mmCIF file of C-alpha atoms in Angstrom:
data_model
loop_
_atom_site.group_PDB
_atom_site.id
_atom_site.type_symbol
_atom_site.label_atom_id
_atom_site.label_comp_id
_atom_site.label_asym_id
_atom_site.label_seq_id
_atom_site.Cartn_x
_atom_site.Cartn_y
_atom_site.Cartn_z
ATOM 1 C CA UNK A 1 64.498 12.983 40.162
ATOM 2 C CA UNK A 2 65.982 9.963 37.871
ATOM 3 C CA UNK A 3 68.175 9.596 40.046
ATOM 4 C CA UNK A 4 65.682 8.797 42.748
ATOM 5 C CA UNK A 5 64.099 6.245 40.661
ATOM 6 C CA UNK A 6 61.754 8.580 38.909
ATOM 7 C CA UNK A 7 60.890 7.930 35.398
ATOM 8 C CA UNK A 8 59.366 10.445 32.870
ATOM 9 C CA UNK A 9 57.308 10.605 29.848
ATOM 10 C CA UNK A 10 55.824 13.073 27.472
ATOM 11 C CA UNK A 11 51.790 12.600 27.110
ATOM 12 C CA UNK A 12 50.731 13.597 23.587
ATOM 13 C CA UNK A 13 47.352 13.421 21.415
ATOM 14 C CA UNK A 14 46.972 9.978 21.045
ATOM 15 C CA UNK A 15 46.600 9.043 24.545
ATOM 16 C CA UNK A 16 44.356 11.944 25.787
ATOM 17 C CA UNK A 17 40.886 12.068 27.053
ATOM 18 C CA UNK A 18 38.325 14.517 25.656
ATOM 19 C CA UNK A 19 35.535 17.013 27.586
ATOM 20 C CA UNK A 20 32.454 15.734 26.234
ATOM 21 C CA UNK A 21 29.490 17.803 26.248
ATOM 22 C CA UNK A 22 27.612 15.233 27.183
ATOM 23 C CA UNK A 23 28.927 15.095 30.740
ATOM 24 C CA UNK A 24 28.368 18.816 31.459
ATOM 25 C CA UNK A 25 24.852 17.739 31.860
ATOM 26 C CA UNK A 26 25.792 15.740 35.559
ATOM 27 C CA UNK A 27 26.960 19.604 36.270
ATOM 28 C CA UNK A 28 25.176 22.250 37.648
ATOM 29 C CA UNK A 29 23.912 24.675 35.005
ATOM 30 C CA UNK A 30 26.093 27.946 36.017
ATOM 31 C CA UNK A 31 29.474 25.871 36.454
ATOM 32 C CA UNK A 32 28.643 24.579 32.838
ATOM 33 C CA UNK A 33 28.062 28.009 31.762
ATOM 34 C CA UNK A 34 31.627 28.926 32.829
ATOM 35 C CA UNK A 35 32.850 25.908 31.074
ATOM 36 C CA UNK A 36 31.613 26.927 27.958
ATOM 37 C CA UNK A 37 32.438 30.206 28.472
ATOM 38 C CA UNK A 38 35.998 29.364 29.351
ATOM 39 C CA UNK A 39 36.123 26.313 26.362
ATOM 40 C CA UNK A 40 35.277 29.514 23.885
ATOM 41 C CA UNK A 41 38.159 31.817 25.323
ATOM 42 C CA UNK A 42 40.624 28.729 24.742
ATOM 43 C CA UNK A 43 39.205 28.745 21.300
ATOM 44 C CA UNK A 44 40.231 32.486 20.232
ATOM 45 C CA UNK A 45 43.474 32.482 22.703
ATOM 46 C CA UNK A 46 46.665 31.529 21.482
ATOM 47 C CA UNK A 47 49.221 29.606 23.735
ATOM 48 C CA UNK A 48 51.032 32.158 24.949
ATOM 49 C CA UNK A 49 54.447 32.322 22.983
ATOM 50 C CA UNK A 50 56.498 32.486 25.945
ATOM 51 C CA UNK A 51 55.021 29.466 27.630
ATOM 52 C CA UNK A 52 55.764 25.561 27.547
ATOM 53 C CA UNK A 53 58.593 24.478 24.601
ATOM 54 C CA UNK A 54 58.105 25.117 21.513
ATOM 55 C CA UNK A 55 57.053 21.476 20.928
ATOM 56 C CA UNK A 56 53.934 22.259 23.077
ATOM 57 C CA UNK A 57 53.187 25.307 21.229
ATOM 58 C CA UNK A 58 53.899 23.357 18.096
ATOM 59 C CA UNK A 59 51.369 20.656 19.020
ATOM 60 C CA UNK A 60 48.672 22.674 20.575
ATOM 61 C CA UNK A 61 48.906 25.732 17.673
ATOM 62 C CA UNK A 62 48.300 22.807 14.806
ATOM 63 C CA UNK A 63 46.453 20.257 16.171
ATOM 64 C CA UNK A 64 45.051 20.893 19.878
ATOM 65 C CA UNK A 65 43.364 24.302 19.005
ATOM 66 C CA UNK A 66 43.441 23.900 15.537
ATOM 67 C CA UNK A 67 40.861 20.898 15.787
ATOM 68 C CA UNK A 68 38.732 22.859 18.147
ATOM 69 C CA UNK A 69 38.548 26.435 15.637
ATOM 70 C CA UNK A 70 38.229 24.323 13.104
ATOM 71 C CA UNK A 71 34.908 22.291 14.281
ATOM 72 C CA UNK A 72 33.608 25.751 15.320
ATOM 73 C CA UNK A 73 33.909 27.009 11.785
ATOM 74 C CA UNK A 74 32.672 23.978 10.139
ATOM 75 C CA UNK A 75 29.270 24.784 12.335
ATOM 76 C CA UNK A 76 29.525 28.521 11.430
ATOM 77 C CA UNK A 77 29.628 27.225 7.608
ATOM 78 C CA UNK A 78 26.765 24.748 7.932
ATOM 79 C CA UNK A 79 24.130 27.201 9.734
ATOM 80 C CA UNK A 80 25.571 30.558 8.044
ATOM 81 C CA UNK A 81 26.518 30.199 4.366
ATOM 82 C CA UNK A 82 23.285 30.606 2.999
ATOM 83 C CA UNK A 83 23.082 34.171 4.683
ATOM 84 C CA UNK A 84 23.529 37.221 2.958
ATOM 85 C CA UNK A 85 26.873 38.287 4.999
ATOM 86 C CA UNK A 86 28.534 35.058 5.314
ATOM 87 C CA UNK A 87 30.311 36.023 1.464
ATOM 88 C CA UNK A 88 31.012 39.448 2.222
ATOM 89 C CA UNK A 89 32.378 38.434 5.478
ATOM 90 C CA UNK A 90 35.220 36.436 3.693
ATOM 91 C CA UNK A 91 35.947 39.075 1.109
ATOM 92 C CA UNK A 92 36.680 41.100 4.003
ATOM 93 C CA UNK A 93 39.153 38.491 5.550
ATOM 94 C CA UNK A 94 40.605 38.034 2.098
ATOM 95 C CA UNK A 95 41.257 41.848 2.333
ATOM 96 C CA UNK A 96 42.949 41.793 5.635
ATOM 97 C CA UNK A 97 45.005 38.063 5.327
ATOM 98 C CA UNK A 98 48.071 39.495 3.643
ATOM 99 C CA UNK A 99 48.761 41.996 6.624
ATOM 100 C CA UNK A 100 47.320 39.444 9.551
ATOM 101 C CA UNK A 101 49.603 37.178 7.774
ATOM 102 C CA UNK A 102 52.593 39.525 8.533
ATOM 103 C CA UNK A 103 51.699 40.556 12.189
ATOM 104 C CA UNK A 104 51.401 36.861 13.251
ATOM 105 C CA UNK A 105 55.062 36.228 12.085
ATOM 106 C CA UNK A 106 56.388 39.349 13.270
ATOM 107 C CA UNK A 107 54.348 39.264 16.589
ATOM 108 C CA UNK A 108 53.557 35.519 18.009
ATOM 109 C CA UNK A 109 55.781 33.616 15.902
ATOM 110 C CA UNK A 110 58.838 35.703 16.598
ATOM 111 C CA UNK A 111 58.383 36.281 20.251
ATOM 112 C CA UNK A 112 58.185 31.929 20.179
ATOM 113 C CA UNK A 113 60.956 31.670 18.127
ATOM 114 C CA UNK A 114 63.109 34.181 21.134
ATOM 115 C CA UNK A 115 61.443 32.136 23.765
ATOM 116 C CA UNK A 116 62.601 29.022 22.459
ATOM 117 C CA UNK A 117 67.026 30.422 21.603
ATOM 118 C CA UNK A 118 66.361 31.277 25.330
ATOM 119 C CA UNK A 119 65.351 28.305 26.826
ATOM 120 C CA UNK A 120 67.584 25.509 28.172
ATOM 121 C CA UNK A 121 65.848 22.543 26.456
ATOM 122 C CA UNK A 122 65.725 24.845 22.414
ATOM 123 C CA UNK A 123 64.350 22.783 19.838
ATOM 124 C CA UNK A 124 65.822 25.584 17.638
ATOM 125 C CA UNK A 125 64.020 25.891 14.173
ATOM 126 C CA UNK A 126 64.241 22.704 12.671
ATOM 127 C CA UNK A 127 62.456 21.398 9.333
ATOM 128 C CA UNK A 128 58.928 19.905 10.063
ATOM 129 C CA UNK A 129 60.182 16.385 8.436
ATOM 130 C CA UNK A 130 62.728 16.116 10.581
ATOM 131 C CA UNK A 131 62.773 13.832 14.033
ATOM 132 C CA UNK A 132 61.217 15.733 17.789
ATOM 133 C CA UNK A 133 64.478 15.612 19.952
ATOM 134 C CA UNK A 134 63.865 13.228 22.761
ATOM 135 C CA UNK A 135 61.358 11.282 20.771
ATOM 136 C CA UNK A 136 61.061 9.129 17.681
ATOM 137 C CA UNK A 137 58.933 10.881 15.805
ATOM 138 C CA UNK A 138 58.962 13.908 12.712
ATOM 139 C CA UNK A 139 57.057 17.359 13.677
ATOM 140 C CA UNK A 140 54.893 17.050 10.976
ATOM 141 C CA UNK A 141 53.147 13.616 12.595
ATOM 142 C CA UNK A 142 51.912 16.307 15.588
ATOM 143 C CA UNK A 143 49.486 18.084 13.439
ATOM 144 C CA UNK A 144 46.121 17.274 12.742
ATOM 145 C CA UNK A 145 44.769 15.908 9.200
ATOM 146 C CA UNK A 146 42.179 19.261 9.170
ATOM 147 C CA UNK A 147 45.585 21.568 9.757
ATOM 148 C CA UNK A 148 47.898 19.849 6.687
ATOM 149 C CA UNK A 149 44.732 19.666 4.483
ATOM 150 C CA UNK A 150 44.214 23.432 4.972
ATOM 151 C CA UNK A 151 47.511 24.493 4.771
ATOM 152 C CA UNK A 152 48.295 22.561 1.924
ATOM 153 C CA UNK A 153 45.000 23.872 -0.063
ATOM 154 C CA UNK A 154 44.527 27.399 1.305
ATOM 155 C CA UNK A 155 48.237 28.371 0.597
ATOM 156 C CA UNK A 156 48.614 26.219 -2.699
ATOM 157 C CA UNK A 157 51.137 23.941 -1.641
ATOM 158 C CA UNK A 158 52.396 20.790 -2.375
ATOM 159 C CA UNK A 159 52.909 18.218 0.603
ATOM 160 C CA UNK A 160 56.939 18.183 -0.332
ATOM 161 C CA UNK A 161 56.852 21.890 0.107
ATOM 162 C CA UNK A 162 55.576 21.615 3.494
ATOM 163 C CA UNK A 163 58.331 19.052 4.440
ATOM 164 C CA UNK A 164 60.768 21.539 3.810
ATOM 165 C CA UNK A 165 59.568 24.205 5.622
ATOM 166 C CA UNK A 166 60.613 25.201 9.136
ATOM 167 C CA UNK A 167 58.633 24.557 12.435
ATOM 168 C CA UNK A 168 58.209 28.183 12.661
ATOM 169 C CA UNK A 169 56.761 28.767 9.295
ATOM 170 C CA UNK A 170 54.477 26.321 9.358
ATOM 171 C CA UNK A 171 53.200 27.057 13.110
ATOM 172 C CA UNK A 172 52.888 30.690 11.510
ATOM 173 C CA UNK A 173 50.876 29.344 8.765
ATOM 174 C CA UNK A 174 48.378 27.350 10.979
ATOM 175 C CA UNK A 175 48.194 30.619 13.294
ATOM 176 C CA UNK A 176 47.219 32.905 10.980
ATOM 177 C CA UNK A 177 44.684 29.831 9.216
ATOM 178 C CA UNK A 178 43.189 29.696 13.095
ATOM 179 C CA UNK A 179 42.699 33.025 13.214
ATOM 180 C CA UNK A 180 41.113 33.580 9.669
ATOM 181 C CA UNK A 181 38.373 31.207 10.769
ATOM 182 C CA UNK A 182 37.760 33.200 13.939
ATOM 183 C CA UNK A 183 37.775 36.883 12.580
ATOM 184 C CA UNK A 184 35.607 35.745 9.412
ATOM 185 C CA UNK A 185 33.091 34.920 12.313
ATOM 186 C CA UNK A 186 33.539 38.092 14.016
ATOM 187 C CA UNK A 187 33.083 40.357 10.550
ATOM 188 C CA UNK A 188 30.045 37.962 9.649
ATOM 189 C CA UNK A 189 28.695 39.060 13.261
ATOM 190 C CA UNK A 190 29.668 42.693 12.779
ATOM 191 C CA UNK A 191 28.083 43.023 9.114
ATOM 192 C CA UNK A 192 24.773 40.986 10.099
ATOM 193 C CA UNK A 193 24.346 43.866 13.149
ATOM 194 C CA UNK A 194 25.429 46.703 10.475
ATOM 195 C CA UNK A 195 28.487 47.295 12.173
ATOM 196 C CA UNK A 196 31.173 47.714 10.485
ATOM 197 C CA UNK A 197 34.248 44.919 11.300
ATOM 198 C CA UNK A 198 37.301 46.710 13.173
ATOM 199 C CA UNK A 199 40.510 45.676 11.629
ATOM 200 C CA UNK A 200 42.073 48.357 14.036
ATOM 201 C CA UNK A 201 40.702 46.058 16.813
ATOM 202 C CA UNK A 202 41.961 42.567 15.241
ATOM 203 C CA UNK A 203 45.140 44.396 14.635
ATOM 204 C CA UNK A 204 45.380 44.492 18.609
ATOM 205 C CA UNK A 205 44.273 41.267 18.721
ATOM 206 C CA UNK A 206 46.656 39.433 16.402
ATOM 207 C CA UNK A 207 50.059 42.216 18.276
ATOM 208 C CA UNK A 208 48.694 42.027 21.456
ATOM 209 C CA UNK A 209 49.562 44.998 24.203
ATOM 210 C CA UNK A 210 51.764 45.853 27.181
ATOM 211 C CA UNK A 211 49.428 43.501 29.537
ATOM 212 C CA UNK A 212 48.347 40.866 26.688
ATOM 213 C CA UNK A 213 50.095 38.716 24.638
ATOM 214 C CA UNK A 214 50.218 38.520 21.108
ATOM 215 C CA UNK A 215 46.335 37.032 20.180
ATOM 216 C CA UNK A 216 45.493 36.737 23.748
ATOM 217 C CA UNK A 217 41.403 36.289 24.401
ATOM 218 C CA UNK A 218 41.065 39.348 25.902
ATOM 219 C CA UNK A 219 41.837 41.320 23.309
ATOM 220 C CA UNK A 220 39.421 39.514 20.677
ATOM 221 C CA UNK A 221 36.587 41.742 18.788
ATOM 222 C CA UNK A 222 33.252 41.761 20.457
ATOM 223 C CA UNK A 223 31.016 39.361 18.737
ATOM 224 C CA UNK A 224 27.078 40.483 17.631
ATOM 225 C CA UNK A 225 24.309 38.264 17.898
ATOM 226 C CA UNK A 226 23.642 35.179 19.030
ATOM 227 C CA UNK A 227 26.779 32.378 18.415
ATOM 228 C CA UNK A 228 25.707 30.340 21.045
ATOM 229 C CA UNK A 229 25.454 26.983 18.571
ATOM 230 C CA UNK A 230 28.675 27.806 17.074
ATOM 231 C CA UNK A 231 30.487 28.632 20.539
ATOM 232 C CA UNK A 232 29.415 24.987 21.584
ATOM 233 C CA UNK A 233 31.085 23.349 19.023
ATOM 234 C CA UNK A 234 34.199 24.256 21.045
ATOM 235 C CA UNK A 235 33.624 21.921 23.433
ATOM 236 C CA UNK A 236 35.886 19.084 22.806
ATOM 237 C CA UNK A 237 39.231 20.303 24.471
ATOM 238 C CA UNK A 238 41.772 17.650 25.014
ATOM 239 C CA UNK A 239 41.979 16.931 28.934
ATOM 240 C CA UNK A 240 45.948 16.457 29.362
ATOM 241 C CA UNK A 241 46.358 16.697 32.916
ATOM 242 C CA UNK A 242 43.383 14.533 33.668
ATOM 243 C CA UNK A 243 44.408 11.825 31.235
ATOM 244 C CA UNK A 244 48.269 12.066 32.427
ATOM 245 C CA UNK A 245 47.207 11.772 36.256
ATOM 246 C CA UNK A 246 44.847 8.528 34.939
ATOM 247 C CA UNK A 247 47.453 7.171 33.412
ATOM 248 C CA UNK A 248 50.078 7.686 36.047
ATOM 249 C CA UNK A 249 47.641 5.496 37.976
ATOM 250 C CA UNK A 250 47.949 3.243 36.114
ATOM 251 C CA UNK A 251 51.646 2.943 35.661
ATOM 252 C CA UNK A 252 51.765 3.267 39.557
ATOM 253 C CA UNK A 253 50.140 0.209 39.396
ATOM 254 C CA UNK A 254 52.034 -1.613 37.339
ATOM 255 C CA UNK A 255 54.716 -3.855 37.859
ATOM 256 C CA UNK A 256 58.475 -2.051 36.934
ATOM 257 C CA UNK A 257 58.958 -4.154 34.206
ATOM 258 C CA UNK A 258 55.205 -3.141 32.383
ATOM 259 C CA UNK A 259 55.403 0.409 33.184
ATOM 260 C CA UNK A 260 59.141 1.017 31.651
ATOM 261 C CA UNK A 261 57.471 -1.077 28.805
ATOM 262 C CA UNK A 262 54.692 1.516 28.762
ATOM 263 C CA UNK A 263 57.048 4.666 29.160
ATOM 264 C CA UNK A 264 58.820 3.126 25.979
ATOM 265 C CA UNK A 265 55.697 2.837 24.273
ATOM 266 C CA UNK A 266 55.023 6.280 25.206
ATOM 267 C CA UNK A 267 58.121 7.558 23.779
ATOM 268 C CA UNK A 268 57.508 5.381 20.738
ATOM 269 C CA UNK A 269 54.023 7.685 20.275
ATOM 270 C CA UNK A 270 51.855 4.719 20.953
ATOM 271 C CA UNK A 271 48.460 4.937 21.747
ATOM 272 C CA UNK A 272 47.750 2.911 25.103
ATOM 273 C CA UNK A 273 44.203 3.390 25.449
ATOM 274 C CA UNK A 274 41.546 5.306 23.382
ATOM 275 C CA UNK A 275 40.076 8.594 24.081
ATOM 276 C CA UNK A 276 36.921 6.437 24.626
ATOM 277 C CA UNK A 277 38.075 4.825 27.573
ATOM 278 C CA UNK A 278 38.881 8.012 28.833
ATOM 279 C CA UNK A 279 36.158 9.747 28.904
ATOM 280 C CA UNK A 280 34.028 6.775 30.114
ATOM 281 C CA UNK A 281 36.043 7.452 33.313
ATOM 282 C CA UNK A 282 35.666 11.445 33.447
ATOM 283 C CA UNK A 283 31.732 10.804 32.781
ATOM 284 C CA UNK A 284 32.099 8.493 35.842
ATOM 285 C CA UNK A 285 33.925 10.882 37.938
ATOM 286 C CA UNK A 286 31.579 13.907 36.999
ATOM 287 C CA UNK A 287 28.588 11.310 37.809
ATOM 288 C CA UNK A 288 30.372 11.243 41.526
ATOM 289 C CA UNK A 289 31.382 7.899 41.476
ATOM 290 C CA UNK A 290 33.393 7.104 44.417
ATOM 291 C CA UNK A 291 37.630 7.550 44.407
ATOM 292 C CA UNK A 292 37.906 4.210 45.136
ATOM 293 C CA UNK A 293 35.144 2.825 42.563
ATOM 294 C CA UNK A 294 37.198 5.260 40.237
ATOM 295 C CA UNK A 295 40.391 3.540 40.761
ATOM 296 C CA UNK A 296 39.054 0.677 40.928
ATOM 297 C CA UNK A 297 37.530 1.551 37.196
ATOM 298 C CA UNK A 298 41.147 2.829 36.069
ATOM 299 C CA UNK A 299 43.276 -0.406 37.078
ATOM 300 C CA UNK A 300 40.291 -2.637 35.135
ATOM 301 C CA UNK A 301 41.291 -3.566 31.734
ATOM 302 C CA UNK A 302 37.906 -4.023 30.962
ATOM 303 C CA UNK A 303 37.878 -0.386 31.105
ATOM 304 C CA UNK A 304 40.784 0.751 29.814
ATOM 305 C CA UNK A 305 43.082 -1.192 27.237
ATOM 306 C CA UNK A 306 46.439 -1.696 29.444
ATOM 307 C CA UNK A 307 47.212 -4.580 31.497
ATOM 308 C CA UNK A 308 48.467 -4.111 34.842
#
């Protein structure tokens, strides 16, 4: 494809556009019912271990996801700590960390780590301070400030610890920090409906099965109650193929010289736009604004930030 002229970039965090739930509301009500429902299964489902590079399960496992769990929790904390169950629910997950711990290494985190010595592009298991091959920056800049703040605080380390861990160890740690959040939820639910939490069941979670990966959504413990206010608190997902085909508008648009500047850029980990702009343009598109109009809206740089 280079050879025909083709250029390529990678798309990461900074120049995504977010689902807002705002603009569910220009939806009818069942589709945004499956969006929520599907928005909370993307919340306790792992990236498979055997799909995309390990950089993409890197980025999504400590910063993608991670952001999403961890706004979910925060709401779960807020409405729920005052509640009789909410401590006993974490004494529970205190007694079950030390062996979730384990199955997440030798379960999701392994099965990445084959994935990846099989793959023709291997990242292999580098340290986290050390530079992304095929891009200019360290592994650690991927993951979000809520993800190194926990890590750092919940396993009592110091930040020059971290930098000498490997990309697999710290992936494993962010996992099994994901996951703590979500089953602390699920024994809170369990104990408020005087059921007794299943750690047989998150122990099929967190291995997976024959047919399901290794914390795959299907195999999460039923949840008790009503969670509806935490469950929207997953909305938020990053929107990468809708921000990659925006941009790749606009570089289409571009004159040669301004989009190899902006594929540079790209590779630099610029941001080009803000997740703002964005969204302004999936609320317009949701709205049914016109293709044209919408293009129109794209190649304006009073709309978004790049100058074509």
């Amino acid at each position: 494809m280079e050879k025909k002229g083709f250029s390529f970039f990678h798309l990461d965090h900074k120049n995504y556009g977010y689902l807002e739930l705002s603009a569910l509301t220009y939806i009818p009500s069942m589709a945004m019912m499956q969006i929520l429902q599907e928005e909370w299964q993307k919340a306790t489902g792992r990236i498979p271990p055997t799909t995309a590079t390990l950089y993409s399960r890197f980025h999504v496992n400590t910063n993608v996801n991670y952001s999403v769990i961890n706004r979910a929790y925060l709401a779960f904390v807020r409405s729920r700590s005052q509640e009789k169950h909410f401590n006993t629910a974490d004494v529970w997950w205190q007694s079950f960390k030390g062996e979730a711990t384990d199955l997440v290494k030798k379960g999701y985190v392994q099965a990445s780590k084959a994935h990846d010595s099989a793959s023709n592009s291997s990242f292999g298991d580098p340290i986290v301070s050390e530079t992304i091959k095929g891009m200019y920056v360290p592994w650690m800049s991927v993951m979000s400030k809520e993800c190194l703040d926990d890590l750092l605080a919940n396993n009592k380390l110091k930040l020059a610890e971290l930098q000498k861990m490997r990309v697999s160890e710290v992936m494993s740690l962010a996992v099994t920090e994901m996951t703590g959040k979500l089953l602390w939820i699920y024994a809170f639910t369990s104990f408020h409906a005087e059921i007794s939490p299943s750690k047989e069941l998150c122990r099929r979670y967190i291995t997976g099965s024959k047919s399901a990966d290794p914390l795959n959504h299907f195999l999460f413990p039923r949840m008790f109650g009503d969670i509806s206010d935490i469950k929207k608190e997953v909305v938020g997902n990053p929107l990468p193929d809708t921000s990659g085909m925006l941009l790749s508008l606009c570089l289409a648009s571009a004159s040669s010289e301004k989009a190899n500047d902006f594929i540079e850029r790209l590779k630099q980990g610029e941001s080009l736009t803000s997740p703002e702009s964005f969204n302004m343009l999936i609320s317009q598109a949701m709205q049914g604004i016109s293709a044209r109009d919408l293009f129109q809206s794209i190649i304006d740089e009073d709309v978004l930030s790049i100058s074509v």
